[in-house]
DNA sequence: TTCCAGGTGCATA
DNA sequence: TATGCACATGGA
């Protein structure tokens, strides 16, 4: 994909492998705002970027362009990935066409851990609202937005504080996990193999197999992960199953078996495809 | 009113 | 190892 880094922006010269709506609304990121048409503001940790659609692509404005070059995974060739997936499976052919501009973001590990603990048995709209509340409650005031809280900032909250915010039964998970992560270098985990990483993440309160997969995928770019939630279970049984399965461990095993090191990509194209069809009441 | 949402932890057999 | 249940909340 063609792009260049200018003084004040990254200029994306492509609309096939980069689409702001697909990237932000496919469920991998919770802090963003639509500011009209295909233009968005998004936040990661204490950083902000604006995506503005241009005639031939998009401009990404930020005061940390290198961070967002990596964040948007700009060096990866997605056209090859889509091609490979399309050839493997007819549903993927439709899904990669539908969400052609999706890219798997490289997000901040701590933010992903807390956000996906909040995601358990919750809906995306509510997750977004809770993550925003958490940032406003104890994140650093950056002037025009609030940064996602640091470990130290979250340590100041009690379980009751989190419950009042609306975290419900997840309040104690967040509290316990933040305490456990105190002083932990989360970047170091990126050197672990996928299975080792998942094993460590699963020791955190509120992190089971599905949430661990999401963290490994969206914070550590582990593409041999296939998070299986209620939507993926529906997708599997609609398009992939030879027999109906409800055991998510088994569903994951089958899907990773099929898509191997492209699992993370496949999962996200399918997730976006199915949810948008459902939203628009299309079978 | 009931069901559902990017599930997890825990008790029980 | 596998199954069943409770858990907060708000929108459809």
PDB file of C-alpha atoms (C1' of nucleotides) in Angstrom, chain A residues 27 124 206 208 231 234 267, chain B residues 4-10:
ATOM      1  CA  UNK A  27     -14.886  -3.909  16.986  1.00  0.00           C
ATOM      2  CA  UNK A 124     -19.865  -2.832  22.076  1.00  0.00           C
ATOM      3  CA  UNK A 206     -11.395 -11.597  34.369  1.00  0.00           C
ATOM      4  CA  UNK A 208     -10.437 -16.260  30.122  1.00  0.00           C
ATOM      5  CA  UNK A 231     -20.824 -13.735  17.148  1.00  0.00           C
ATOM      6  CA  UNK A 234     -22.985 -17.908  15.147  1.00  0.00           C
ATOM      7  CA  UNK A 267     -11.608 -13.569  12.507  1.00  0.00           C
TER       8      UNK A 267
ATOM      9  C1'  DC B   4     -28.960 -10.514  24.745  1.00  0.00           C
ATOM     10  C1'  DA B   5     -24.265  -8.534  24.579  1.00  0.00           C
ATOM     11  C1'  DG B   6     -16.665  -9.426  21.777  1.00  0.00           C
ATOM     12  C1'  DG B   7     -17.437 -14.419  28.968  1.00  0.00           C
ATOM     13  C1'  DT B   8     -15.428 -15.625  33.367  1.00  0.00           C
ATOM     14  C1'  DG B   9     -15.116 -17.936  37.769  1.00  0.00           C
ATOM     15  C1'  DC B  10     -16.649 -21.282  40.649  1.00  0.00           C
TER      16       DC B  10
END
